[in-house]
Short mmCIF file of C-alpha atoms in Angstrom, two decimals:
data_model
loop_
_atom_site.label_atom_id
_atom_site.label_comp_id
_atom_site.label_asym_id
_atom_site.label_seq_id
_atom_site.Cartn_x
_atom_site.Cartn_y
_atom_site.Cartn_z
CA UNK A 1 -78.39 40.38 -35.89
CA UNK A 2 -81.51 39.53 -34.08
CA UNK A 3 -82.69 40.74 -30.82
CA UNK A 4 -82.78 37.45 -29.71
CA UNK A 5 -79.06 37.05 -30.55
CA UNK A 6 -78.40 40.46 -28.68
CA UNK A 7 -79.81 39.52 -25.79
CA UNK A 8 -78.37 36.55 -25.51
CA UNK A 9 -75.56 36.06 -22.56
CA UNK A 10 -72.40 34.29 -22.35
CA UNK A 11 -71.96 31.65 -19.85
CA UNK A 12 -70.00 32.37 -16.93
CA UNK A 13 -66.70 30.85 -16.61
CA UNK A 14 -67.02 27.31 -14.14
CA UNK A 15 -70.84 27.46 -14.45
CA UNK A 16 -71.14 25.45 -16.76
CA UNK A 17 -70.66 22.28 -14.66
CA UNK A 18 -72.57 23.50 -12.17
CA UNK A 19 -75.63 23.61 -14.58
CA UNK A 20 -74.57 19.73 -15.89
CA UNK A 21 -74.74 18.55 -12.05
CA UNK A 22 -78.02 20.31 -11.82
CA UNK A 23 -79.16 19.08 -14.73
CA UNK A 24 -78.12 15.19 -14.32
CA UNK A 25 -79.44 15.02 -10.44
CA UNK A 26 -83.11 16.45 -11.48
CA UNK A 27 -83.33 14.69 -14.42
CA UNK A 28 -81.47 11.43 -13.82
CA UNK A 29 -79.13 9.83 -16.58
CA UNK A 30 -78.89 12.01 -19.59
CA UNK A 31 -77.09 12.12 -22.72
CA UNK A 32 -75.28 15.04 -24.21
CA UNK A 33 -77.95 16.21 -26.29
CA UNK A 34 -80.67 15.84 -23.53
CA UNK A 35 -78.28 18.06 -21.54
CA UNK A 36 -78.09 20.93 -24.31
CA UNK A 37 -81.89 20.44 -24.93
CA UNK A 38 -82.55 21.42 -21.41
CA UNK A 39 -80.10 23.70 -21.23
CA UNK A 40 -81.93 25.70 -23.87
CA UNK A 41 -85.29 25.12 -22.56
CA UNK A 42 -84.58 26.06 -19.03
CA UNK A 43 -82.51 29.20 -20.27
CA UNK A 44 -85.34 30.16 -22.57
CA UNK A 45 -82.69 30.55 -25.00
CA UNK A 46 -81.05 32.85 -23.71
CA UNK A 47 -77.88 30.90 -23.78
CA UNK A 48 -76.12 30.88 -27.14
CA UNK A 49 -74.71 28.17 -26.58
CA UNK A 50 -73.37 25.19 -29.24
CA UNK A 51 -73.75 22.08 -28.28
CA UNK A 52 -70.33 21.03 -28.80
CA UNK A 53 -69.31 23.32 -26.24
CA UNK A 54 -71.28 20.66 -23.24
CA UNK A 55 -68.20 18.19 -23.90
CA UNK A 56 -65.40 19.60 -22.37
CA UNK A 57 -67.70 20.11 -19.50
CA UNK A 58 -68.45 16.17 -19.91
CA UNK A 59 -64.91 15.07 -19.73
CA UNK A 60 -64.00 17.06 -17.55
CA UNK A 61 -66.61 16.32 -14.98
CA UNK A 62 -66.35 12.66 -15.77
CA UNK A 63 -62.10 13.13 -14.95
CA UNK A 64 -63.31 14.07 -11.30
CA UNK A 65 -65.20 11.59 -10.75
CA UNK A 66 -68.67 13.30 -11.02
CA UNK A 67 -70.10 11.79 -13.37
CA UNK A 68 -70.10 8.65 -15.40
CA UNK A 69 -70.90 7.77 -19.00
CA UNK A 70 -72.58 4.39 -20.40
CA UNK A 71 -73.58 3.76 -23.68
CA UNK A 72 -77.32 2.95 -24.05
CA UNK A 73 -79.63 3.34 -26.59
CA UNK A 74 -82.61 6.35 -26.87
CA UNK A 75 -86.30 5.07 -27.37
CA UNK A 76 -85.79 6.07 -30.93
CA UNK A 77 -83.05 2.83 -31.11
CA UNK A 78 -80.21 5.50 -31.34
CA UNK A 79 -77.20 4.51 -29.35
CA UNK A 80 -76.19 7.75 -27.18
CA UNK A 81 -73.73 7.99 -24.15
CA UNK A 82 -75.66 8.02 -20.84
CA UNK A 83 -74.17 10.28 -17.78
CA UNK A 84 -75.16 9.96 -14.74
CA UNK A 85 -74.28 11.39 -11.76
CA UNK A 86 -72.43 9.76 -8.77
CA UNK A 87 -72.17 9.92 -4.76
CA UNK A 88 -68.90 12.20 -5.16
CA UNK A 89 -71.00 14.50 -7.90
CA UNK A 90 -73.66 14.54 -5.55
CA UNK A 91 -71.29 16.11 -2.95
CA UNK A 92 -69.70 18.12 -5.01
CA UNK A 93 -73.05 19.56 -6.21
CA UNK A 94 -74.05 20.99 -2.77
CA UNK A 95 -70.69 22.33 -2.42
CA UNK A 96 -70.70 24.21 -5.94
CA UNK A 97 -74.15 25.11 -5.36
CA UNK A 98 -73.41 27.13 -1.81
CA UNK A 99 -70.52 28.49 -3.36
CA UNK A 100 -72.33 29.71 -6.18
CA UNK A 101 -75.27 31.21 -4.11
CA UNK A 102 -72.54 32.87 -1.42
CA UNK A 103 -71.01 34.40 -5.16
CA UNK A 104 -74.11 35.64 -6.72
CA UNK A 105 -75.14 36.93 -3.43
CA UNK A 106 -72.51 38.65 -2.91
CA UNK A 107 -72.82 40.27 -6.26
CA UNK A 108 -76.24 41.26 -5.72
CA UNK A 109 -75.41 43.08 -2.84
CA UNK A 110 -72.95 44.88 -4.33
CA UNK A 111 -75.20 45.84 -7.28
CA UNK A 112 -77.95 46.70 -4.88
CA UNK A 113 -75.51 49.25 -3.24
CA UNK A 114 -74.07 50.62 -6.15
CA UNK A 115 -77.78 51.63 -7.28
CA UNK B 1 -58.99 14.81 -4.13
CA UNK B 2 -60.92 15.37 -7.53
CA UNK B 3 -57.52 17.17 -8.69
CA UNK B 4 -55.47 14.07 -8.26
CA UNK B 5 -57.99 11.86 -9.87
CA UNK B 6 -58.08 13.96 -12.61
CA UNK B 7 -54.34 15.00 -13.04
CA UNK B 8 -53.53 11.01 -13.36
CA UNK B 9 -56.42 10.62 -15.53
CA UNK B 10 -55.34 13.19 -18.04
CA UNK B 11 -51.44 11.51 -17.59
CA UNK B 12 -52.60 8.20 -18.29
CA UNK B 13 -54.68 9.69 -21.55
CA UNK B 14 -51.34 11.05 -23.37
CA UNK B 15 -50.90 7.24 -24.07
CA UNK B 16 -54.48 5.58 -24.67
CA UNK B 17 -55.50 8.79 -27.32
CA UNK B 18 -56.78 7.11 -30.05
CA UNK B 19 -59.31 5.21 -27.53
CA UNK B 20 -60.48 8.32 -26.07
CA UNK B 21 -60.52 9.36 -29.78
CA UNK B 22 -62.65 7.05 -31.17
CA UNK B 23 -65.01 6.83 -28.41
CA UNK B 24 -65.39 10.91 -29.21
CA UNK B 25 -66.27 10.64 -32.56
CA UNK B 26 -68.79 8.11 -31.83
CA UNK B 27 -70.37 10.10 -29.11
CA UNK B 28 -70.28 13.39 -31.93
CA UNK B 29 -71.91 11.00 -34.35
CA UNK B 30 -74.55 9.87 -32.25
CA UNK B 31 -75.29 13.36 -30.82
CA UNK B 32 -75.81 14.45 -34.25
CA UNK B 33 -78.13 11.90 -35.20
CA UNK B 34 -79.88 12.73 -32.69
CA UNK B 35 -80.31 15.84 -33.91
CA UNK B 36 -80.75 15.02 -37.46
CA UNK B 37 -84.00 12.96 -36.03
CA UNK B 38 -84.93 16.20 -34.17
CA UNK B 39 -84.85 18.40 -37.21
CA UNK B 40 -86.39 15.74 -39.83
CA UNK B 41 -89.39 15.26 -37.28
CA UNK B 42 -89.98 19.08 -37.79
CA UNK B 43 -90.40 18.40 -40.88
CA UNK B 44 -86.98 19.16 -42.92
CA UNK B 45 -85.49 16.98 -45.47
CA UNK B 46 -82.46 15.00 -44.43
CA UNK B 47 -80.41 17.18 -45.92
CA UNK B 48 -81.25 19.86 -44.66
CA UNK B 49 -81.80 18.58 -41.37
CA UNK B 50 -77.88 17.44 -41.05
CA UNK B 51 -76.82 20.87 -42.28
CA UNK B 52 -79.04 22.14 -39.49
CA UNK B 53 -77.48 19.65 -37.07
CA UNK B 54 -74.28 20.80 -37.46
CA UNK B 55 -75.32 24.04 -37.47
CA UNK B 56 -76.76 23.70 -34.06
CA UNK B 57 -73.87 21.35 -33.03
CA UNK B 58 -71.36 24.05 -33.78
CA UNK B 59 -67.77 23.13 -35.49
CA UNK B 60 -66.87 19.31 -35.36
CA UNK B 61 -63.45 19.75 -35.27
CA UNK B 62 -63.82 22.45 -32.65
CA UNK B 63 -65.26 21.14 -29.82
CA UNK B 64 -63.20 17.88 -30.85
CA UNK B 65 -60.17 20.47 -29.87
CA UNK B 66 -61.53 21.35 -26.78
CA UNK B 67 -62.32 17.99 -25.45
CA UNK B 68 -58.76 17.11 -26.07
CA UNK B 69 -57.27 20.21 -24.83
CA UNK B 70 -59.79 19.55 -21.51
CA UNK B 71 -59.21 15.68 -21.48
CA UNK B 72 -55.45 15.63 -21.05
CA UNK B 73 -51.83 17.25 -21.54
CA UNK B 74 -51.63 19.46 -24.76
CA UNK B 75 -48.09 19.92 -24.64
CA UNK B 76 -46.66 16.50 -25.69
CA UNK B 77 -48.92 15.54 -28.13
CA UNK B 78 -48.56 19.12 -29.79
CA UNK B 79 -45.05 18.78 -30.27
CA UNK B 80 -44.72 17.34 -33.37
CA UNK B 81 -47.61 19.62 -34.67
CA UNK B 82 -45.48 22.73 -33.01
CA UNK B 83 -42.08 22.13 -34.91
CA UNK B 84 -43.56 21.31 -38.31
CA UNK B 85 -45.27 24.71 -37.44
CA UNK B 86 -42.08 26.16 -36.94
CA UNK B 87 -40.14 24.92 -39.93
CA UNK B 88 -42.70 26.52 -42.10
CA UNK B 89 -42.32 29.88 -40.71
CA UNK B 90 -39.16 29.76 -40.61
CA UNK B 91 -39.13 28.59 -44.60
CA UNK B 92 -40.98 31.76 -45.27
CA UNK B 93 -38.83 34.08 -43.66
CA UNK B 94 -35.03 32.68 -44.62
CA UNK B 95 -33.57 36.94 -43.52
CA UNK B 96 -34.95 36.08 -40.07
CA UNK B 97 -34.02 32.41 -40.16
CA UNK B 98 -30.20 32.87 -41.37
CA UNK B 99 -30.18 36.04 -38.44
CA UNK B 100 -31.37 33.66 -36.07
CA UNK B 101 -29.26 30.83 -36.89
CA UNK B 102 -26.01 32.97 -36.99
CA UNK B 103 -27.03 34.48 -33.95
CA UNK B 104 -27.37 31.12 -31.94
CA UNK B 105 -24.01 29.81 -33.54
CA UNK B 106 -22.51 32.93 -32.28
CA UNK B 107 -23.13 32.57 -29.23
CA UNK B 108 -23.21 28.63 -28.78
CA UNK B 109 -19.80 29.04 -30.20
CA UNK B 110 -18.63 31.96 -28.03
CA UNK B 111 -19.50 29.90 -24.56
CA UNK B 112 -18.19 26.87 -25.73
CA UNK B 113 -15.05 28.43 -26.31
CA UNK B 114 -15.26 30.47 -22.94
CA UNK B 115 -16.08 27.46 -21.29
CA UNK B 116 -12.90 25.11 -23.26
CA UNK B 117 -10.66 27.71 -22.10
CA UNK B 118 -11.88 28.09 -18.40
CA UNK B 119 -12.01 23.84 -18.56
CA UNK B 120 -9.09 23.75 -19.36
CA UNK B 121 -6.71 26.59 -17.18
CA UNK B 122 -9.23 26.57 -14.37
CA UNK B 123 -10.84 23.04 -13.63
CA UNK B 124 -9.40 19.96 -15.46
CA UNK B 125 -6.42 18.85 -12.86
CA UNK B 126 -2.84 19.07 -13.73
CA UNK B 127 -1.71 15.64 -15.39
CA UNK B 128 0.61 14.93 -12.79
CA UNK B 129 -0.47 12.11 -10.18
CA UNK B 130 -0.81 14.66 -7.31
CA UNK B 131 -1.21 17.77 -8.24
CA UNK B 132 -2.84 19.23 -5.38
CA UNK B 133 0.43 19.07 -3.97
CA UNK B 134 3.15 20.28 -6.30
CA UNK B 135 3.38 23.89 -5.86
CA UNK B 136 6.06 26.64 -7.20
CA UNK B 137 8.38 28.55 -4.34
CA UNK B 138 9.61 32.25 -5.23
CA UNK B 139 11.56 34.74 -2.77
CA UNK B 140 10.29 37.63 -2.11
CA UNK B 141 11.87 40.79 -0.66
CA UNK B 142 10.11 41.09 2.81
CA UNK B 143 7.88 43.59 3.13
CA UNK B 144 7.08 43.94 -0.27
CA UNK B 145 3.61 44.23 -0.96
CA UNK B 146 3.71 43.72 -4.95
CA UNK B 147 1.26 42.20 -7.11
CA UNK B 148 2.86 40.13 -9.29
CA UNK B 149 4.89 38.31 -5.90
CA UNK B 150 2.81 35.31 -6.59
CA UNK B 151 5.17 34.54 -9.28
CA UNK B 152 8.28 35.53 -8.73
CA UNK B 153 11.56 33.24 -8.46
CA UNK B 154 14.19 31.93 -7.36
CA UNK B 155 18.09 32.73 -8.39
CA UNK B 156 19.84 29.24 -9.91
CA UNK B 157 22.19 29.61 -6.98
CA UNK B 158 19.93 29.55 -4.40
CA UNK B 159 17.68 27.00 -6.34
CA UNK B 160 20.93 24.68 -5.64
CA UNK B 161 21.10 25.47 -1.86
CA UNK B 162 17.10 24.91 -1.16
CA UNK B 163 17.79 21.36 -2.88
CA UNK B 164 20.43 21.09 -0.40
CA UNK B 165 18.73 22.76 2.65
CA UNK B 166 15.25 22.50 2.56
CA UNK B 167 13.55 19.69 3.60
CA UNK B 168 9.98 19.86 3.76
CA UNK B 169 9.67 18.77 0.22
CA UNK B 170 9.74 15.25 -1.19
CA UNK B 171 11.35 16.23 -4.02
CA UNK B 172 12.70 20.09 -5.38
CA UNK B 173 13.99 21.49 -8.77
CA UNK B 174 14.63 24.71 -10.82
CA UNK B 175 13.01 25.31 -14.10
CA UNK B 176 13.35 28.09 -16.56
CA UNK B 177 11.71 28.48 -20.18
CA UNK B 178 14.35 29.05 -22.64
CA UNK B 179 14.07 29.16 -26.67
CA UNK B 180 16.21 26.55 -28.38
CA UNK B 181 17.12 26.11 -31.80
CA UNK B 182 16.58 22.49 -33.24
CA UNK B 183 18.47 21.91 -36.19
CA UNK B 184 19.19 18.71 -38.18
CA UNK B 185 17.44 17.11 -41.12
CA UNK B 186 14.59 19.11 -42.49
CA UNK B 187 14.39 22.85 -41.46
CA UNK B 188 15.52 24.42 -38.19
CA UNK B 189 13.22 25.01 -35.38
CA UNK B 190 13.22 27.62 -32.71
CA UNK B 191 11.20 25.35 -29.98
CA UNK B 192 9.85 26.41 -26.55
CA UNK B 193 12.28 24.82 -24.10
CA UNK B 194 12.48 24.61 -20.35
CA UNK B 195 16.12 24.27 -19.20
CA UNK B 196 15.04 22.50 -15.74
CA UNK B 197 17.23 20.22 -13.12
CA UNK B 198 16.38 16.36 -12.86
CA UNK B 199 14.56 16.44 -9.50
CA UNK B 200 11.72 18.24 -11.37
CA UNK B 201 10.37 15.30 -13.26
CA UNK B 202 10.81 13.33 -9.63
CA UNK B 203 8.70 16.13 -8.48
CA UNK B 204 6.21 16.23 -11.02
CA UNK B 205 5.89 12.45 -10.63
CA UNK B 206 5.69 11.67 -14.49
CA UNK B 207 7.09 9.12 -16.06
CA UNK B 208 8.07 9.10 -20.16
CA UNK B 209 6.19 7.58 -22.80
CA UNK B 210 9.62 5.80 -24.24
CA UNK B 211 12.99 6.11 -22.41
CA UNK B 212 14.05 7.88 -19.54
CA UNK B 213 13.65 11.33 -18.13
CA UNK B 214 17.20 12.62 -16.98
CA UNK B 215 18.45 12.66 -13.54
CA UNK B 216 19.77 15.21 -10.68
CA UNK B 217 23.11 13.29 -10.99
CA UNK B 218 23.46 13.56 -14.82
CA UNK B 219 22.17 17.41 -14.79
CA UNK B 220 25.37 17.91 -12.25
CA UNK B 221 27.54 16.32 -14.19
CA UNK B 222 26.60 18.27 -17.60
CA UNK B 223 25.67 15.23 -19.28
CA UNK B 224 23.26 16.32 -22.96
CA UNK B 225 19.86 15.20 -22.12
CA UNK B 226 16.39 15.97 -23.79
CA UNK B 227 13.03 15.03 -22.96
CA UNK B 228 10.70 15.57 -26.27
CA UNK B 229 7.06 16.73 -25.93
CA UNK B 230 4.43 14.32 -26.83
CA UNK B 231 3.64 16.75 -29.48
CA UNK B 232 7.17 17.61 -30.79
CA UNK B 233 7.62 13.66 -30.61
CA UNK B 234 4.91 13.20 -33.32
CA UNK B 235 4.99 16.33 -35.81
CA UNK B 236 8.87 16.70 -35.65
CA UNK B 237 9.67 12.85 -35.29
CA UNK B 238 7.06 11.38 -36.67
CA UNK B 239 6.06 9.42 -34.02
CA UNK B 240 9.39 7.10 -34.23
CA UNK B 241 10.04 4.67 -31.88
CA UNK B 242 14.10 4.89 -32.58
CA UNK B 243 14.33 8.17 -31.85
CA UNK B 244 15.93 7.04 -28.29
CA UNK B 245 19.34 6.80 -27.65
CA UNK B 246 21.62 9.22 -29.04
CA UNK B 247 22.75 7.41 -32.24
CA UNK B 248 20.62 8.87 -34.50
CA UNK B 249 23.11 11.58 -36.81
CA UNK B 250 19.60 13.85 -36.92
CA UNK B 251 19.50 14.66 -33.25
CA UNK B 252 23.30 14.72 -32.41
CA UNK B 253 23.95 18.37 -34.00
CA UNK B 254 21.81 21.33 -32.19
CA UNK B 255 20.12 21.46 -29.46
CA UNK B 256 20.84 25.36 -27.75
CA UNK B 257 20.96 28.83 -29.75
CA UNK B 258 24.33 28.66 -28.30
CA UNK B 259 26.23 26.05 -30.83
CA UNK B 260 29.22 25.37 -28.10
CA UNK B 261 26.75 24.19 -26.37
CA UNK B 262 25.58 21.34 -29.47
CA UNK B 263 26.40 17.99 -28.66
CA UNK B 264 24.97 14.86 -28.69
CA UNK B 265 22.02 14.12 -26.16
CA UNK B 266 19.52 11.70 -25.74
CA UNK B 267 16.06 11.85 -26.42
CA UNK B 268 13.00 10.89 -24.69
CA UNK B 269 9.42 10.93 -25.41
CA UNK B 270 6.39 11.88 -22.94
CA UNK B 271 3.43 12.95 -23.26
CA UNK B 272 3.37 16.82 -22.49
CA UNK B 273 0.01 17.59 -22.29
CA UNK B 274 -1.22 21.18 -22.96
CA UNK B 275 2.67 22.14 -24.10
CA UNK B 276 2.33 20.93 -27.71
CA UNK B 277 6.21 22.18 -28.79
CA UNK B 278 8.23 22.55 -25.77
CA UNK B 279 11.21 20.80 -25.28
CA UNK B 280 12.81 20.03 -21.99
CA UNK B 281 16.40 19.72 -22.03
CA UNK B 282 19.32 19.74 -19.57
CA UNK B 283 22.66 20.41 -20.81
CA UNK B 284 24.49 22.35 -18.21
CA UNK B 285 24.24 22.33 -14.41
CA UNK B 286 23.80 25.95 -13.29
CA UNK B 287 26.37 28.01 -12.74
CA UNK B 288 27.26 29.49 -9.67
CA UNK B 289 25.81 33.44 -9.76
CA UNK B 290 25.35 33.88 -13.67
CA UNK B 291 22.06 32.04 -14.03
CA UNK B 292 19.78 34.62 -12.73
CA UNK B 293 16.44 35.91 -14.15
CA UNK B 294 13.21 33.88 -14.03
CA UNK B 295 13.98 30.40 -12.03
CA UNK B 296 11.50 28.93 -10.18
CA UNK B 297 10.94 25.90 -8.08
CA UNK B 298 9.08 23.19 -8.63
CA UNK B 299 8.25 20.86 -5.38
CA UNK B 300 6.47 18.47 -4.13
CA UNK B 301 5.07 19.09 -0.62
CA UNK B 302 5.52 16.32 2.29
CA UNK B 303 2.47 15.93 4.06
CA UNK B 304 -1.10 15.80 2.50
CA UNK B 305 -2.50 19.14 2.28
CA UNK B 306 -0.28 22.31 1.24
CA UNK B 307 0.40 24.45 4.15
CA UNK B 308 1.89 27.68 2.62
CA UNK B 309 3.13 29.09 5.99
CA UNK B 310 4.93 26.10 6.98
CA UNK B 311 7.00 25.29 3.94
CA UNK B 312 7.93 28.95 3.79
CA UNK B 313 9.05 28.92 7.75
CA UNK B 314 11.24 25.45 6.43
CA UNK B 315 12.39 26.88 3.46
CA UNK B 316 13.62 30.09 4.43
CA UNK B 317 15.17 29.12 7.83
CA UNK B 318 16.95 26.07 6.26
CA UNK B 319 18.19 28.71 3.48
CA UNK B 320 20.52 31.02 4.45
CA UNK B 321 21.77 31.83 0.87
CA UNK B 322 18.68 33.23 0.42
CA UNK B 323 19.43 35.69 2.92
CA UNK B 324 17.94 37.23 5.43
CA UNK B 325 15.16 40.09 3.85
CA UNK B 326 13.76 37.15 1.81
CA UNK B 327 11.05 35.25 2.01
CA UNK B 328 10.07 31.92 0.26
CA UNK B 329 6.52 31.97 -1.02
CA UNK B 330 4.76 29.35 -2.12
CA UNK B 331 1.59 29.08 -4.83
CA UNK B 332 0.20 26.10 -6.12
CA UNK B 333 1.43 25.04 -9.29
CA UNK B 334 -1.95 24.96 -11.07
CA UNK B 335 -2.26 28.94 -10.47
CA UNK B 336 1.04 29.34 -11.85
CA UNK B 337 0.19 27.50 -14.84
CA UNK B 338 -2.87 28.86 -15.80
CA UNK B 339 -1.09 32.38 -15.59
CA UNK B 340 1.90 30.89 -17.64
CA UNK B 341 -0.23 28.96 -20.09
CA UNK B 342 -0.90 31.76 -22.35
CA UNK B 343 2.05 32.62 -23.30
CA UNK B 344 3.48 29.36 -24.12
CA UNK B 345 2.23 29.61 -28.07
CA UNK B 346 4.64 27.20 -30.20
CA UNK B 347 7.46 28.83 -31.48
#
C-alpha cells in the first residue's frame, strides 16, 4: 500500500451532498464526471473515492428537488447528463452549510480541549 | 418538504424501473467515455485506457446497486430475488429444511386444531334460532356453595310440575342422555340417546329435516317416537327418504336396552349438528318418583335478554314440589353444552 493510499480519508457520512451542492453552485452545471474530477482536485486526492460512488448522491439529491439533470453534450461531442442546481438546492445549501460549520465547530472545540 | 418529494418519488419508481434503468446505464456509459477520452489523451491505448476507466470508475454493477437501493424501495423489487435465495439454501441444507418444515406443520396444525375446538364449543352459536335465550334450570340445595352447581338437575317429577307451574318460560322440557340399543337389519348399535319430553324441541325451536318431531301430548300418552340424528339418518339409514312412518319391519323391533320397552315408533330425521350418533327418542312419560338422576331442563326464556335472578324467583315460587331448601338455577345452554360436548363420543 502506498502512503498516498494510507493517508487517504473516508468521506463522512451526509457530506457527500454537501460537497455536490458546493460543487454545482461554484461551478455551474456539471456532469458526473466533472463532479468527481473536482472532487479529486479540490481534495488533493485525498479522497479515495470511486466515481461510481457520486451517483447515489446524484439521485438522491435530484429526488429532493436539489438538483436537476439534462442531457447535453461535452465540447468533445460526448453526450453527458448535466446537473444543475435549483432555487430549493440553493436553500438547502446555506442550510447544510451552517449546519455543517456549527458540527465541525463544535468538534474542533472539543478536540482543542481534549489537547 | 424534500422528504415527501422524495418518498413519492421513490414510490412512483417501483413501477417506471426499467426507465430509470436505462437512463442509468446510459449515464455509466457516457461517464466512462468520458474517461476513456481522459486516459487515451494521456497517452494510453484504448485498451488500456477503458481498463483504466473502470478502474477509476469503480464496479459497474456496484454503484448500479447503490443507485437503485438510493433511488427507490428495495424491498418489493427484491422479493423475487429473496425467495429464489431462499429455496437454494434451503436445497442445500434438506436436515434443517425437513426440521423446519415439521416444525411449522406442528405448530400450524396444533393452533388450528386449538382454534377448531375453541370455534366450535366457545364461539360458533348454538343452531337453534335463539339461542341466546334457551338456557338449562337445575335445583340446587340452598346454601350450597358447590362447584359443579352450574350443572346440576332437576328430578323427572319435579321436571313435570315446573311444566305445570312455572311460567316465565315460553316453552319447558326434561332431557336425559340415555344409551339405547338399535337393533334390526345389519348389526346392533348401542347409540347415544336423549330420552327428553316433547316441549323440548318447542323449546329448542327446531324443526326436522323429514317428518315430525314428537309432541308433549304423545310423550304423556307413551306413544314410541324417535327423532334420528342427521348423522345416524345418513350412515345408519343411508340417507332414505322412507325411513318415516313406522312401517318399515327394520325399525319396528328395538329401540331401548330394555326389550319390553321395543315397539314400533316412528322415525324422524333432523339435522343434529355437532351430535353425529345420538338418537332422541320418547317412549315413556316419566314416572312419578323413579326417574331420578341427571334430568335437566331445557327452556326457553320469555322476554329478550336472560335474567337469571328472575326466572329463578318464578320458578321456584311457582314450584312447590321442589320444596322449600331448593333453588332453581339457571345457566345458559351454550355453557352447558360446551361442558357436555366432550363426552358425547359416538357409541
Amino acid at each position: 500500500m502506498s502512503n498516498k493510499e494510507k493517508e487517504s480519508i473516508q468521506l463522512l457520512q451526509g457530506t457527500l451532498d454537501l460537497i455536490v451542492l458546493r460543487t454545482l453552485a461554484t461551478m455551474g452545471p456539471q456532469h458526473a464526471y466533472q463532479i468527481a474530477t473536482r472532487l479529486q482536485q479540490i481534495s488533493d486526492r485525498l479522497l479515495n473515492l470511486n466515481q461510481g460512488t457520486l451517483y447515489p448522491a446524484l439521485v438522491r439529491l435530484e429526488q429532493y428537488g436539489w438538483i436537476k439533470g439534462n442531457w447535453g453534450r461535452t465540447e468533445s461531442n460526448r453526450e453527458a447528463k448535466y446537473y444543475e442546481i435549483t432555487k430549493a438546492g440553493q436553500k438547502a445549501l446555506g442550510e447544510e452549510t451552517q449546519t455543517w460549520r456549527r458540527m465541525s465547530a463544535l468538534v474542533e472545540r472539543l478536540l482543542l480541549e481534549e489537547s | 418538504m424534500e422528504r415527501l418529494r422524495r418518498f413519492f418519488l421513490k414510490l412512483y419508481l417501483l413501477f417506471a424501473n426499467s426507465k430509470v434503468e436505462a437512463e442509468l446505464a446510459r449515464e455509466i456509459g457516457a461517464h466512462l467515455a468520458l474517461l476513456e477520452d481522459e486516459y487515451v489523451r494521456q497517452g494510453m491505448t484504448p485498451e488500456e485506457a477503458r481498463r483504466a476507466a473502470k478502474l477509476a470508475y469503480g464496479g459497474v454493477e456496484q454503484a448500479k446497486q447503490r443507485h437503485r437501493d438510493e433511488r427507490t424501495f428495495q424491498g418489493p423489487s427484491q422479493i423475487p430475488q429473496d425467495i429464489r435465495y431462499t429455496f437454494r439454501q434451503l436445497r442445500k441444507s434438506p436436515g434443517f429444511t425437513v426440521t423446519a418444515v415439521l416444525m411449522l406443520a406442528l405448530g400450524i396444525g396444533a393452533t388450528t386444531a386449538v382454534f377448531s375446538i375453541v370455534e366450535g364449543v366457545l364461539l360458533r352459536p348454538l343452531p337453534f334460532p335463539d339461542p341466546d335465550r334457551l338456557v338449562t334450570l337445575g335445583d340446587v340445595l340452598e346454601g350450597s356453595h358447590c362447584a359443579s352447581c352450574a350443572h346440576s338437575s332437576v328430578t323427572a317429577p319435579d321436571i313435570r310440575n315446573y311444566m305445570r307451574d312455572a311460567q316465565s318460560f315460553s316453552h319447558l322440557g326434561g332431557y336425559r342422555g340415555r344409551l339405547f340399543e338399535l337393533s334390526g337389519p345389519g348389526d346392533p348399535a348401542a347409540v347415544n340417546g336423549t330420552r327428553m319430553s316433547g316441549e323440548v324441541f318447542a323449546a329448542l325451536g327446531v324443526q326436522p329435516l323429514l317428518g315430525r318431531t314428537f309432541t308433549q301430548q304423545e310423550d304423556e300418552e307413551g306413544q314410541q317416537v324417535a327423532v334420528l340424528s342427521y348423522g345416524m339418518w345418513r350412515s345408519r339409514f343411508h340417507g332414505d327418504a322412507n325411513v318415516l312412518g313406522g312401517q318399515d319391519p327394520s325399525l319396528s323391533q328395538a329401540l331401548h336396552r330394555d326389550r319390553r320397552d321395543a315397539a314400533r315408533f316412528r322415525v324422524s330425521a333432523q339435522p343434529w349438528a355437532c351430535e353425529p350418533e345420538r338418537v332422541l327418542a320418547s317412549a315413556q312419560p316419566p314416572a312419578g318418583g323413579i326417574y331420578g338422576g341427571q334430568c335437566g331442563v331445557v327452556e326457553l326464556s320469555h322476554g329478550g335478554a336472560l335474567k337469571a335472578r328472575h326466572h329463578r324467583r318464578a320458578g321456584a315460587e311457582r314450584c312447590g314440589a321442589s320444596g322449600p331448601g331448593y333453588d332453581a338455577r339457571l345457566s345458559g345452554l351454550h355453557a352447558q353444552s360446551s361442558y357436555s360436548r366432550g363426552g358425547d363420543a359416538a357409541a
